JSON list of C-alpha atoms in Angstrom, two decimals:
[
{"chain": "A", "resi": 1, "resn": "GLY", "atom": "CA", "xyz": [4.35, -18.18, 2.32]},
{"chain": "A", "resi": 2, "resn": "ASN", "atom": "CA", "xyz": [3.26, -15.00, 4.02]},
{"chain": "A", "resi": 3, "resn": "SER", "atom": "CA", "xyz": [-0.15, -13.77, 3.00]},
{"chain": "A", "resi": 4, "resn": "VAL", "atom": "CA", "xyz": [-3.16, -11.72, 3.96]},
{"chain": "A", "resi": 5, "resn": "THR", "atom": "CA", "xyz": [-6.75, -12.71, 3.31]},
{"chain": "A", "resi": 6, "resn": "GLN", "atom": "CA", "xyz": [-9.58, -10.20, 3.47]},
{"chain": "A", "resi": 7, "resn": "MET", "atom": "CA", "xyz": [-13.28, -10.66, 3.09]},
{"chain": "A", "resi": 8, "resn": "GLU", "atom": "CA", "xyz": [-14.38, -9.94, -0.43]},
{"chain": "A", "resi": 9, "resn": "GLY", "atom": "CA", "xyz": [-16.46, -6.92, -1.14]},
{"chain": "A", "resi": 10, "resn": "PRO", "atom": "CA", "xyz": [-18.10, -4.82, -2.05]},
{"chain": "A", "resi": 11, "resn": "VAL", "atom": "CA", "xyz": [-19.73, -4.09, 1.25]},
{"chain": "A", "resi": 12, "resn": "THR", "atom": "CA", "xyz": [-22.72, -1.76, 1.20]},
{"chain": "A", "resi": 13, "resn": "LEU", "atom": "CA", "xyz": [-24.09, -0.36, 4.45]},
{"chain": "A", "resi": 14, "resn": "SER", "atom": "CA", "xyz": [-26.49, 2.30, 5.55]},
{"chain": "A", "resi": 15, "resn": "GLU", "atom": "CA", "xyz": [-25.20, 5.25, 7.53]},
{"chain": "A", "resi": 16, "resn": "GLU", "atom": "CA", "xyz": [-24.75, 4.49, 11.25]},
{"chain": "A", "resi": 17, "resn": "ALA", "atom": "CA", "xyz": [-24.57, 0.75, 10.65]},
{"chain": "A", "resi": 18, "resn": "PHE", "atom": "CA", "xyz": [-21.92, -1.43, 12.30]},
{"chain": "A", "resi": 19, "resn": "LEU", "atom": "CA", "xyz": [-18.96, -2.38, 10.16]},
{"chain": "A", "resi": 20, "resn": "THR", "atom": "CA", "xyz": [-16.74, -5.45, 10.29]},
{"chain": "A", "resi": 21, "resn": "ILE", "atom": "CA", "xyz": [-14.16, -6.27, 7.66]},
{"chain": "A", "resi": 22, "resn": "ASN", "atom": "CA", "xyz": [-12.45, -9.57, 8.32]},
{"chain": "A", "resi": 23, "resn": "CYS", "atom": "CA", "xyz": [-8.73, -10.02, 7.87]},
{"chain": "A", "resi": 24, "resn": "THR", "atom": "CA", "xyz": [-6.63, -13.08, 8.59]},
{"chain": "A", "resi": 25, "resn": "TYR", "atom": "CA", "xyz": [-2.97, -13.60, 7.95]},
{"chain": "A", "resi": 26, "resn": "THR", "atom": "CA", "xyz": [-0.30, -16.22, 7.55]},
{"chain": "A", "resi": 27, "resn": "ALA", "atom": "CA", "xyz": [3.21, -15.28, 8.52]},
{"chain": "A", "resi": 28, "resn": "THR", "atom": "CA", "xyz": [6.34, -16.52, 10.18]},
{"chain": "A", "resi": 29, "resn": "GLY", "atom": "CA", "xyz": [7.70, -14.60, 13.08]},
{"chain": "A", "resi": 30, "resn": "TYR", "atom": "CA", "xyz": [5.90, -11.64, 14.60]},
{"chain": "A", "resi": 31, "resn": "PRO", "atom": "CA", "xyz": [4.68, -9.25, 11.94]},
{"chain": "A", "resi": 32, "resn": "SER", "atom": "CA", "xyz": [3.19, -5.83, 12.48]},
{"chain": "A", "resi": 33, "resn": "LEU", "atom": "CA", "xyz": [-0.34, -5.47, 11.16]},
{"chain": "A", "resi": 34, "resn": "PHE", "atom": "CA", "xyz": [-1.90, -2.49, 9.43]},
{"chain": "A", "resi": 35, "resn": "TRP", "atom": "CA", "xyz": [-5.11, -1.23, 7.96]},
{"chain": "A", "resi": 36, "resn": "TYR", "atom": "CA", "xyz": [-4.82, 1.23, 5.10]},
{"chain": "A", "resi": 37, "resn": "VAL", "atom": "CA", "xyz": [-7.63, 3.19, 3.50]},
{"chain": "A", "resi": 38, "resn": "GLN", "atom": "CA", "xyz": [-7.79, 4.41, -0.08]},
{"chain": "A", "resi": 39, "resn": "TYR", "atom": "CA", "xyz": [-10.33, 7.08, -0.87]},
{"chain": "A", "resi": 40, "resn": "PRO", "atom": "CA", "xyz": [-11.44, 7.44, -4.50]},
{"chain": "A", "resi": 41, "resn": "GLY", "atom": "CA", "xyz": [-8.66, 8.81, -6.67]},
{"chain": "A", "resi": 42, "resn": "GLU", "atom": "CA", "xyz": [-6.16, 8.99, -3.85]},
{"chain": "A", "resi": 43, "resn": "GLY", "atom": "CA", "xyz": [-3.21, 7.02, -2.56]},
{"chain": "A", "resi": 44, "resn": "LEU", "atom": "CA", "xyz": [-3.18, 4.86, 0.52]},
{"chain": "A", "resi": 45, "resn": "GLN", "atom": "CA", "xyz": [-3.35, 6.32, 3.98]},
{"chain": "A", "resi": 46, "resn": "LEU", "atom": "CA", "xyz": [-2.46, 4.49, 7.15]},
{"chain": "A", "resi": 47, "resn": "LEU", "atom": "CA", "xyz": [-5.62, 4.06, 9.19]},
{"chain": "A", "resi": 48, "resn": "LEU", "atom": "CA", "xyz": [-4.31, 2.12, 12.19]},
{"chain": "A", "resi": 49, "resn": "LYS", "atom": "CA", "xyz": [-1.69, -0.37, 13.19]},
{"chain": "A", "resi": 50, "resn": "ALA", "atom": "CA", "xyz": [-0.74, -2.93, 15.83]},
{"chain": "A", "resi": 51, "resn": "THR", "atom": "CA", "xyz": [2.74, -4.22, 16.44]},
{"chain": "A", "resi": 52, "resn": "LYS", "atom": "CA", "xyz": [2.25, -7.13, 18.82]},
{"chain": "A", "resi": 53, "resn": "ALA", "atom": "CA", "xyz": [-0.31, -9.63, 20.00]},
{"chain": "A", "resi": 54, "resn": "ASP", "atom": "CA", "xyz": [-3.34, -8.22, 21.83]},
{"chain": "A", "resi": 55, "resn": "ASP", "atom": "CA", "xyz": [-2.52, -4.66, 20.73]},
{"chain": "A", "resi": 56, "resn": "LYS", "atom": "CA", "xyz": [-5.53, -2.67, 19.64]},
{"chain": "A", "resi": 57, "resn": "GLY", "atom": "CA", "xyz": [-5.10, -0.07, 16.94]},
{"chain": "A", "resi": 58, "resn": "SER", "atom": "CA", "xyz": [-7.67, 2.68, 16.71]},
{"chain": "A", "resi": 59, "resn": "ASN", "atom": "CA", "xyz": [-8.28, 5.81, 14.70]},
{"chain": "A", "resi": 60, "resn": "LYS", "atom": "CA", "xyz": [-11.30, 7.83, 13.53]},
{"chain": "A", "resi": 61, "resn": "GLY", "atom": "CA", "xyz": [-13.67, 5.43, 15.28]},
{"chain": "A", "resi": 62, "resn": "PHE", "atom": "CA", "xyz": [-12.13, 2.37, 13.63]},
{"chain": "A", "resi": 63, "resn": "GLU", "atom": "CA", "xyz": [-10.59, -0.38, 15.73]},
{"chain": "A", "resi": 64, "resn": "ALA", "atom": "CA", "xyz": [-8.73, -3.61, 15.13]},
{"chain": "A", "resi": 65, "resn": "THR", "atom": "CA", "xyz": [-7.17, -6.03, 17.61]},
{"chain": "A", "resi": 66, "resn": "TYR", "atom": "CA", "xyz": [-4.12, -8.15, 16.84]},
{"chain": "A", "resi": 67, "resn": "ARG", "atom": "CA", "xyz": [-5.23, -11.71, 17.64]},
{"chain": "A", "resi": 68, "resn": "LYS", "atom": "CA", "xyz": [-2.33, -14.10, 17.44]},
{"chain": "A", "resi": 69, "resn": "GLU", "atom": "CA", "xyz": [-4.35, -17.13, 18.46]},
{"chain": "A", "resi": 70, "resn": "THR", "atom": "CA", "xyz": [-6.72, -16.70, 15.53]},
{"chain": "A", "resi": 71, "resn": "THR", "atom": "CA", "xyz": [-4.19, -14.89, 13.27]},
{"chain": "A", "resi": 72, "resn": "SER", "atom": "CA", "xyz": [-6.74, -12.17, 12.69]},
{"chain": "A", "resi": 73, "resn": "PHE", "atom": "CA", "xyz": [-6.91, -8.39, 12.59]},
{"chain": "A", "resi": 74, "resn": "HIS", "atom": "CA", "xyz": [-10.55, -7.59, 11.88]},
{"chain": "A", "resi": 75, "resn": "LEU", "atom": "CA", "xyz": [-11.52, -3.96, 11.29]},
{"chain": "A", "resi": 76, "resn": "GLU", "atom": "CA", "xyz": [-14.58, -2.63, 13.10]},
{"chain": "A", "resi": 77, "resn": "LYS", "atom": "CA", "xyz": [-16.48, 0.60, 13.41]},
{"chain": "A", "resi": 78, "resn": "GLY", "atom": "CA", "xyz": [-19.61, 1.08, 15.45]},
{"chain": "A", "resi": 79, "resn": "SER", "atom": "CA", "xyz": [-21.33, 3.65, 13.25]},
{"chain": "A", "resi": 80, "resn": "VAL", "atom": "CA", "xyz": [-20.19, 4.27, 9.71]},
{"chain": "A", "resi": 81, "resn": "GLN", "atom": "CA", "xyz": [-20.62, 7.50, 7.81]},
{"chain": "A", "resi": 82, "resn": "VAL", "atom": "CA", "xyz": [-20.94, 8.25, 4.12]},
{"chain": "A", "resi": 83, "resn": "SER", "atom": "CA", "xyz": [-17.45, 9.72, 4.25]},
{"chain": "A", "resi": 84, "resn": "ASP", "atom": "CA", "xyz": [-16.07, 6.29, 5.21]},
{"chain": "A", "resi": 85, "resn": "SER", "atom": "CA", "xyz": [-16.78, 5.02, 1.71]},
{"chain": "A", "resi": 86, "resn": "ALA", "atom": "CA", "xyz": [-13.41, 3.82, 0.45]},
{"chain": "A", "resi": 87, "resn": "VAL", "atom": "CA", "xyz": [-11.33, 0.72, -0.17]},
{"chain": "A", "resi": 88, "resn": "TYR", "atom": "CA", "xyz": [-9.75, -0.79, 2.92]},
{"chain": "A", "resi": 89, "resn": "PHE", "atom": "CA", "xyz": [-6.59, -2.86, 2.79]},
{"chain": "A", "resi": 90, "resn": "CYS", "atom": "CA", "xyz": [-5.25, -5.11, 5.49]},
{"chain": "A", "resi": 91, "resn": "ALA", "atom": "CA", "xyz": [-1.48, -5.52, 5.42]},
{"chain": "A", "resi": 92, "resn": "LEU", "atom": "CA", "xyz": [1.35, -7.06, 7.31]},
{"chain": "A", "resi": 93, "resn": "SER", "atom": "CA", "xyz": [5.00, -6.27, 7.60]},
{"chain": "A", "resi": 94, "resn": "GLY", "atom": "CA", "xyz": [7.90, -7.94, 9.23]},
{"chain": "A", "resi": 95, "resn": "ARG", "atom": "CA", "xyz": [11.50, -8.89, 8.92]},
{"chain": "A", "resi": 96, "resn": "PHE", "atom": "CA", "xyz": [11.20, -11.64, 6.39]},
{"chain": "A", "resi": 97, "resn": "GLY", "atom": "CA", "xyz": [14.82, -11.53, 5.49]},
{"chain": "A", "resi": 98, "resn": "GLY", "atom": "CA", "xyz": [16.56, -10.79, 2.25]},
{"chain": "A", "resi": 99, "resn": "GLY", "atom": "CA", "xyz": [16.25, -7.64, 0.23]},
{"chain": "A", "resi": 100, "resn": "SER", "atom": "CA", "xyz": [12.57, -7.21, 0.90]},
{"chain": "A", "resi": 101, "resn": "GLN", "atom": "CA", "xyz": [12.77, -6.67, 4.64]},
{"chain": "A", "resi": 102, "resn": "GLY", "atom": "CA", "xyz": [10.01, -4.49, 5.82]},
{"chain": "A", "resi": 103, "resn": "ASN", "atom": "CA", "xyz": [7.93, -4.49, 2.67]},
{"chain": "A", "resi": 104, "resn": "LEU", "atom": "CA", "xyz": [4.20, -4.76, 3.07]},
{"chain": "A", "resi": 105, "resn": "ILE", "atom": "CA", "xyz": [2.03, -7.65, 1.99]},
{"chain": "A", "resi": 106, "resn": "PHE", "atom": "CA", "xyz": [-1.49, -6.53, 1.24]},
{"chain": "A", "resi": 107, "resn": "GLY", "atom": "CA", "xyz": [-4.84, -8.17, 1.12]},
{"chain": "A", "resi": 108, "resn": "LYS", "atom": "CA", "xyz": [-6.91, -7.61, -2.00]},
{"chain": "A", "resi": 109, "resn": "GLY", "atom": "CA", "xyz": [-8.87, -4.79, -0.47]},
{"chain": "A", "resi": 110, "resn": "THR", "atom": "CA", "xyz": [-12.51, -4.45, 0.48]},
{"chain": "A", "resi": 111, "resn": "LYS", "atom": "CA", "xyz": [-14.62, -1.73, -1.05]},
{"chain": "A", "resi": 112, "resn": "LEU", "atom": "CA", "xyz": [-17.03, -0.13, 1.36]},
{"chain": "A", "resi": 113, "resn": "SER", "atom": "CA", "xyz": [-19.97, 1.96, 0.20]},
{"chain": "A", "resi": 114, "resn": "VAL", "atom": "CA", "xyz": [-22.04, 3.76, 2.80]},
{"chain": "A", "resi": 115, "resn": "LYS", "atom": "CA", "xyz": [-25.47, 5.02, 1.74]},
{"chain": "A", "resi": 116, "resn": "PRO", "atom": "CA", "xyz": [-27.18, 7.95, 3.45]},
{"chain": "B", "resi": 1, "resn": "GLY", "atom": "CA", "xyz": [4.67, 13.27, 10.39]},
{"chain": "B", "resi": 2, "resn": "ALA", "atom": "CA", "xyz": [6.40, 11.47, 7.57]},
{"chain": "B", "resi": 3, "resn": "VAL", "atom": "CA", "xyz": [5.39, 12.84, 4.18]},
{"chain": "B", "resi": 4, "resn": "VAL", "atom": "CA", "xyz": [5.99, 11.19, 0.83]},
{"chain": "B", "resi": 5, "resn": "SER", "atom": "CA", "xyz": [5.45, 13.17, -2.32]},
{"chain": "B", "resi": 6, "resn": "GLN", "atom": "CA", "xyz": [4.91, 11.45, -5.65]},
{"chain": "B", "resi": 7, "resn": "HIS", "atom": "CA", "xyz": [4.91, 13.15, -9.01]},
{"chain": "B", "resi": 8, "resn": "PRO", "atom": "CA", "xyz": [3.22, 13.27, -11.45]},
{"chain": "B", "resi": 9, "resn": "SER", "atom": "CA", "xyz": [-0.20, 12.26, -10.18]},
{"chain": "B", "resi": 10, "resn": "TRP", "atom": "CA", "xyz": [-1.28, 11.24, -13.64]},
{"chain": "B", "resi": 11, "resn": "VAL", "atom": "CA", "xyz": [0.33, 10.93, -17.03]},
{"chain": "B", "resi": 12, "resn": "ILE", "atom": "CA", "xyz": [-0.74, 9.89, -20.50]},
{"chain": "B", "resi": 13, "resn": "CYS", "atom": "CA", "xyz": [1.94, 8.76, -22.92]},
{"chain": "B", "resi": 14, "resn": "LYS", "atom": "CA", "xyz": [2.21, 7.14, -26.30]},
{"chain": "B", "resi": 15, "resn": "SER", "atom": "CA", "xyz": [3.29, 3.56, -26.79]},
{"chain": "B", "resi": 16, "resn": "GLY", "atom": "CA", "xyz": [7.02, 3.23, -27.08]},
{"chain": "B", "resi": 17, "resn": "THR", "atom": "CA", "xyz": [7.89, 6.27, -25.00]},
{"chain": "B", "resi": 18, "resn": "SER", "atom": "CA", "xyz": [9.35, 6.33, -21.49]},
{"chain": "B", "resi": 19, "resn": "VAL", "atom": "CA", "xyz": [7.84, 7.84, -18.39]},
{"chain": "B", "resi": 20, "resn": "LYS", "atom": "CA", "xyz": [9.60, 8.81, -15.17]},
{"chain": "B", "resi": 21, "resn": "ILE", "atom": "CA", "xyz": [7.81, 8.85, -11.83]},
{"chain": "B", "resi": 22, "resn": "GLU", "atom": "CA", "xyz": [9.40, 10.53, -8.80]},
{"chain": "B", "resi": 23, "resn": "CYS", "atom": "CA", "xyz": [8.99, 9.63, -5.16]},
{"chain": "B", "resi": 24, "resn": "ARG", "atom": "CA", "xyz": [10.36, 11.99, -2.52]},
{"chain": "B", "resi": 25, "resn": "SER", "atom": "CA", "xyz": [10.45, 11.77, 1.24]},
{"chain": "B", "resi": 26, "resn": "LEU", "atom": "CA", "xyz": [9.92, 15.37, 2.31]},
{"chain": "B", "resi": 27, "resn": "ASP", "atom": "CA", "xyz": [10.74, 15.39, 5.99]},
{"chain": "B", "resi": 28, "resn": "PHE", "atom": "CA", "xyz": [12.80, 12.29, 6.56]},
{"chain": "B", "resi": 29, "resn": "GLN", "atom": "CA", "xyz": [15.54, 10.27, 4.99]},
{"chain": "B", "resi": 30, "resn": "ALA", "atom": "CA", "xyz": [14.66, 6.96, 3.46]},
{"chain": "B", "resi": 31, "resn": "THR", "atom": "CA", "xyz": [17.39, 4.48, 2.67]},
{"chain": "B", "resi": 32, "resn": "THR", "atom": "CA", "xyz": [14.69, 2.18, 1.38]},
{"chain": "B", "resi": 33, "resn": "MET", "atom": "CA", "xyz": [11.60, 2.97, -0.68]},
{"chain": "B", "resi": 34, "resn": "PHE", "atom": "CA", "xyz": [9.10, 0.57, -2.16]},
{"chain": "B", "resi": 35, "resn": "TRP", "atom": "CA", "xyz": [7.34, 0.68, -5.49]},
{"chain": "B", "resi": 36, "resn": "TYR", "atom": "CA", "xyz": [3.94, -0.94, -5.88]},
{"chain": "B", "resi": 37, "resn": "ARG", "atom": "CA", "xyz": [1.60, -1.43, -8.75]},
{"chain": "B", "resi": 38, "resn": "GLN", "atom": "CA", "xyz": [-2.14, -1.64, -8.47]},
{"chain": "B", "resi": 39, "resn": "PHE", "atom": "CA", "xyz": [-4.34, -3.12, -11.17]},
{"chain": "B", "resi": 40, "resn": "PRO", "atom": "CA", "xyz": [-8.01, -2.15, -11.24]},
{"chain": "B", "resi": 41, "resn": "LYS", "atom": "CA", "xyz": [-9.98, -3.75, -8.42]},
{"chain": "B", "resi": 42, "resn": "GLN", "atom": "CA", "xyz": [-6.93, -5.62, -7.20]},
{"chain": "B", "resi": 43, "resn": "SER", "atom": "CA", "xyz": [-4.48, -5.24, -4.42]},
{"chain": "B", "resi": 44, "resn": "LEU", "atom": "CA", "xyz": [-1.14, -3.56, -4.54]},
{"chain": "B", "resi": 45, "resn": "MET", "atom": "CA", "xyz": [1.66, -5.76, -5.67]},
{"chain": "B", "resi": 46, "resn": "LEU", "atom": "CA", "xyz": [5.19, -4.99, -4.64]},
{"chain": "B", "resi": 47, "resn": "MET", "atom": "CA", "xyz": [7.33, -4.42, -7.72]},
{"chain": "B", "resi": 48, "resn": "ALA", "atom": "CA", "xyz": [10.68, -3.60, -6.23]},
{"chain": "B", "resi": 49, "resn": "THR", "atom": "CA", "xyz": [12.59, -2.35, -3.25]},
{"chain": "B", "resi": 50, "resn": "SER", "atom": "CA", "xyz": [14.64, 0.73, -3.97]},
{"chain": "B", "resi": 51, "resn": "ASN", "atom": "CA", "xyz": [17.89, 0.99, -2.04]},
{"chain": "B", "resi": 52, "resn": "GLU", "atom": "CA", "xyz": [19.82, 4.23, -1.78]},
{"chain": "B", "resi": 53, "resn": "GLY", "atom": "CA", "xyz": [23.17, 3.96, -3.42]},
{"chain": "B", "resi": 54, "resn": "SER", "atom": "CA", "xyz": [22.74, 0.43, -4.69]},
{"chain": "B", "resi": 55, "resn": "LYS", "atom": "CA", "xyz": [20.72, -1.58, -7.15]},
{"chain": "B", "resi": 56, "resn": "ALA", "atom": "CA", "xyz": [17.04, -2.11, -6.60]},
{"chain": "B", "resi": 57, "resn": "THR", "atom": "CA", "xyz": [15.71, -5.50, -5.61]},
{"chain": "B", "resi": 58, "resn": "TYR", "atom": "CA", "xyz": [12.97, -6.64, -7.97]},
{"chain": "B", "resi": 59, "resn": "GLU", "atom": "CA", "xyz": [10.19, -9.05, -7.18]},
{"chain": "B", "resi": 60, "resn": "GLN", "atom": "CA", "xyz": [9.80, -12.17, -9.22]},
{"chain": "B", "resi": 61, "resn": "GLY", "atom": "CA", "xyz": [8.17, -11.54, -12.56]},
{"chain": "B", "resi": 62, "resn": "VAL", "atom": "CA", "xyz": [9.01, -7.82, -12.70]},
{"chain": "B", "resi": 63, "resn": "GLU", "atom": "CA", "xyz": [11.17, -6.87, -15.67]},
{"chain": "B", "resi": 64, "resn": "LYS", "atom": "CA", "xyz": [14.22, -5.00, -14.50]},
{"chain": "B", "resi": 65, "resn": "ASP", "atom": "CA", "xyz": [14.96, -3.52, -17.89]},
{"chain": "B", "resi": 66, "resn": "LYS", "atom": "CA", "xyz": [11.45, -2.23, -18.30]},
{"chain": "B", "resi": 67, "resn": "PHE", "atom": "CA", "xyz": [11.01, -0.70, -14.86]},
{"chain": "B", "resi": 68, "resn": "LEU", "atom": "CA", "xyz": [14.20, 1.16, -14.10]},
{"chain": "B", "resi": 69, "resn": "ILE", "atom": "CA", "xyz": [14.63, 2.30, -10.53]},
{"chain": "B", "resi": 70, "resn": "ASN", "atom": "CA", "xyz": [17.16, 4.85, -9.37]},
{"chain": "B", "resi": 71, "resn": "HIS", "atom": "CA", "xyz": [17.60, 5.82, -5.72]},
{"chain": "B", "resi": 72, "resn": "ALA", "atom": "CA", "xyz": [20.32, 8.41, -6.01]},
{"chain": "B", "resi": 73, "resn": "SER", "atom": "CA", "xyz": [19.75, 10.20, -2.72]},
{"chain": "B", "resi": 74, "resn": "LEU", "atom": "CA", "xyz": [18.22, 9.57, 0.68]},
{"chain": "B", "resi": 75, "resn": "THR", "atom": "CA", "xyz": [15.09, 11.49, -0.28]},
{"chain": "B", "resi": 76, "resn": "LEU", "atom": "CA", "xyz": [14.46, 10.58, -3.90]},
{"chain": "B", "resi": 77, "resn": "SER", "atom": "CA", "xyz": [13.68, 7.42, -5.81]},
{"chain": "B", "resi": 78, "resn": "THR", "atom": "CA", "xyz": [12.56, 7.35, -9.43]},
{"chain": "B", "resi": 79, "resn": "LEU", "atom": "CA", "xyz": [10.75, 4.71, -11.43]},
{"chain": "B", "resi": 80, "resn": "THR", "atom": "CA", "xyz": [11.10, 4.88, -15.19]},
{"chain": "B", "resi": 81, "resn": "VAL", "atom": "CA", "xyz": [8.74, 2.85, -17.32]},
{"chain": "B", "resi": 82, "resn": "THR", "atom": "CA", "xyz": [10.67, 2.30, -20.51]},
{"chain": "B", "resi": 83, "resn": "SER", "atom": "CA", "xyz": [9.14, 1.65, -23.92]},
{"chain": "B", "resi": 84, "resn": "ALA", "atom": "CA", "xyz": [5.69, 1.78, -22.39]},
{"chain": "B", "resi": 85, "resn": "HIS", "atom": "CA", "xyz": [2.87, -0.34, -23.75]},
{"chain": "B", "resi": 86, "resn": "PRO", "atom": "CA", "xyz": [-0.87, -0.20, -23.04]},
{"chain": "B", "resi": 87, "resn": "GLU", "atom": "CA", "xyz": [-0.56, -3.15, -20.66]},
{"chain": "B", "resi": 88, "resn": "ASP", "atom": "CA", "xyz": [1.71, -1.00, -18.49]},
{"chain": "B", "resi": 89, "resn": "SER", "atom": "CA", "xyz": [-1.25, 1.26, -17.79]},
{"chain": "B", "resi": 90, "resn": "SER", "atom": "CA", "xyz": [-1.78, 1.06, -14.08]},
{"chain": "B", "resi": 91, "resn": "PHE", "atom": "CA", "xyz": [-1.63, 2.90, -10.79]},
{"chain": "B", "resi": 92, "resn": "TYR", "atom": "CA", "xyz": [1.89, 3.11, -9.40]},
{"chain": "B", "resi": 93, "resn": "ILE", "atom": "CA", "xyz": [2.49, 3.96, -5.76]},
{"chain": "B", "resi": 94, "resn": "CYS", "atom": "CA", "xyz": [5.67, 4.41, -3.76]},
{"chain": "B", "resi": 95, "resn": "SER", "atom": "CA", "xyz": [6.11, 4.18, -0.04]},
{"chain": "B", "resi": 96, "resn": "ALA", "atom": "CA", "xyz": [8.75, 4.80, 2.57]},
{"chain": "B", "resi": 97, "resn": "THR", "atom": "CA", "xyz": [9.12, 5.03, 6.31]},
{"chain": "B", "resi": 98, "resn": "PRO", "atom": "CA", "xyz": [11.59, 6.52, 8.74]},
{"chain": "B", "resi": 99, "resn": "ARG", "atom": "CA", "xyz": [10.99, 3.52, 10.99]},
{"chain": "B", "resi": 100, "resn": "VAL", "atom": "CA", "xyz": [9.25, 0.23, 10.17]},
{"chain": "B", "resi": 101, "resn": "ILE", "atom": "CA", "xyz": [7.34, 0.22, 13.43]},
{"chain": "B", "resi": 102, "resn": "SER", "atom": "CA", "xyz": [5.77, 3.58, 12.55]},
{"chain": "B", "resi": 103, "resn": "GLY", "atom": "CA", "xyz": [3.99, 2.25, 9.52]},
{"chain": "B", "resi": 104, "resn": "TYR", "atom": "CA", "xyz": [4.54, 3.20, 5.95]},
{"chain": "B", "resi": 105, "resn": "THR", "atom": "CA", "xyz": [3.69, 6.47, 4.28]},
{"chain": "B", "resi": 106, "resn": "PHE", "atom": "CA", "xyz": [2.51, 6.25, 0.72]},
{"chain": "B", "resi": 107, "resn": "GLY", "atom": "CA", "xyz": [2.73, 8.72, -2.05]},
{"chain": "B", "resi": 108, "resn": "SER", "atom": "CA", "xyz": [-0.54, 9.76, -3.64]},
{"chain": "B", "resi": 109, "resn": "GLY", "atom": "CA", "xyz": [0.14, 7.52, -6.59]},
{"chain": "B", "resi": 110, "resn": "THR", "atom": "CA", "xyz": [0.59, 7.99, -10.32]},
{"chain": "B", "resi": 111, "resn": "ARG", "atom": "CA", "xyz": [-2.06, 6.96, -12.79]},
{"chain": "B", "resi": 112, "resn": "LEU", "atom": "CA", "xyz": [-0.27, 5.95, -15.98]},
{"chain": "B", "resi": 113, "resn": "THR", "atom": "CA", "xyz": [-2.25, 5.56, -19.19]},
{"chain": "B", "resi": 114, "resn": "VAL", "atom": "CA", "xyz": [-0.42, 4.38, -22.28]},
{"chain": "B", "resi": 115, "resn": "VAL", "atom": "CA", "xyz": [-2.23, 4.99, -25.55]}
]
């Protein structure tokens, strides 16, 4: 079935370090791909998205490229800040048919802690 | 942008009582809203798809009679946890979107604690 696999955390980095959080997916058709961020005590916020192969989503210094050939959507940031500490979720969406069209399938989340 | 408001943000209730959680789309109409549940240190799991004017579609393993969903208007869906038990304690989040391609907007979530 359709699924999302993320690297397991927690990930601990020093400020200004380079960040990569791996995400791969399994899906039929052509899903849209998303990264969501959840700050402590808050709900999810959309961080970036890509809707077709080779699209690059970017926001707040984060980037992810939709790679169909490797079914991946890895999240990267060149220089993390303490304020980036949060849980990051990779997700996919698509028209899977039936009553659940459009619902998101999430990875398990990766907790990032950035130390000053 | 699309805004989804969820209320309450946290609630504590006694075992056996019912709790209602509201999810509102503030600046768009949503014929479909989604309800998720998040266990500690785990991902969100889709519970059900709420459809305006019709019955909700529940995911496998989710008890329909325990988690009552009502989507009476294009801007409001409610989730009622009936006869709550401590194992129902969790973080519940709703989401909606005016257009799938835009990405989904989530409510801020409701932390339910059943004592």
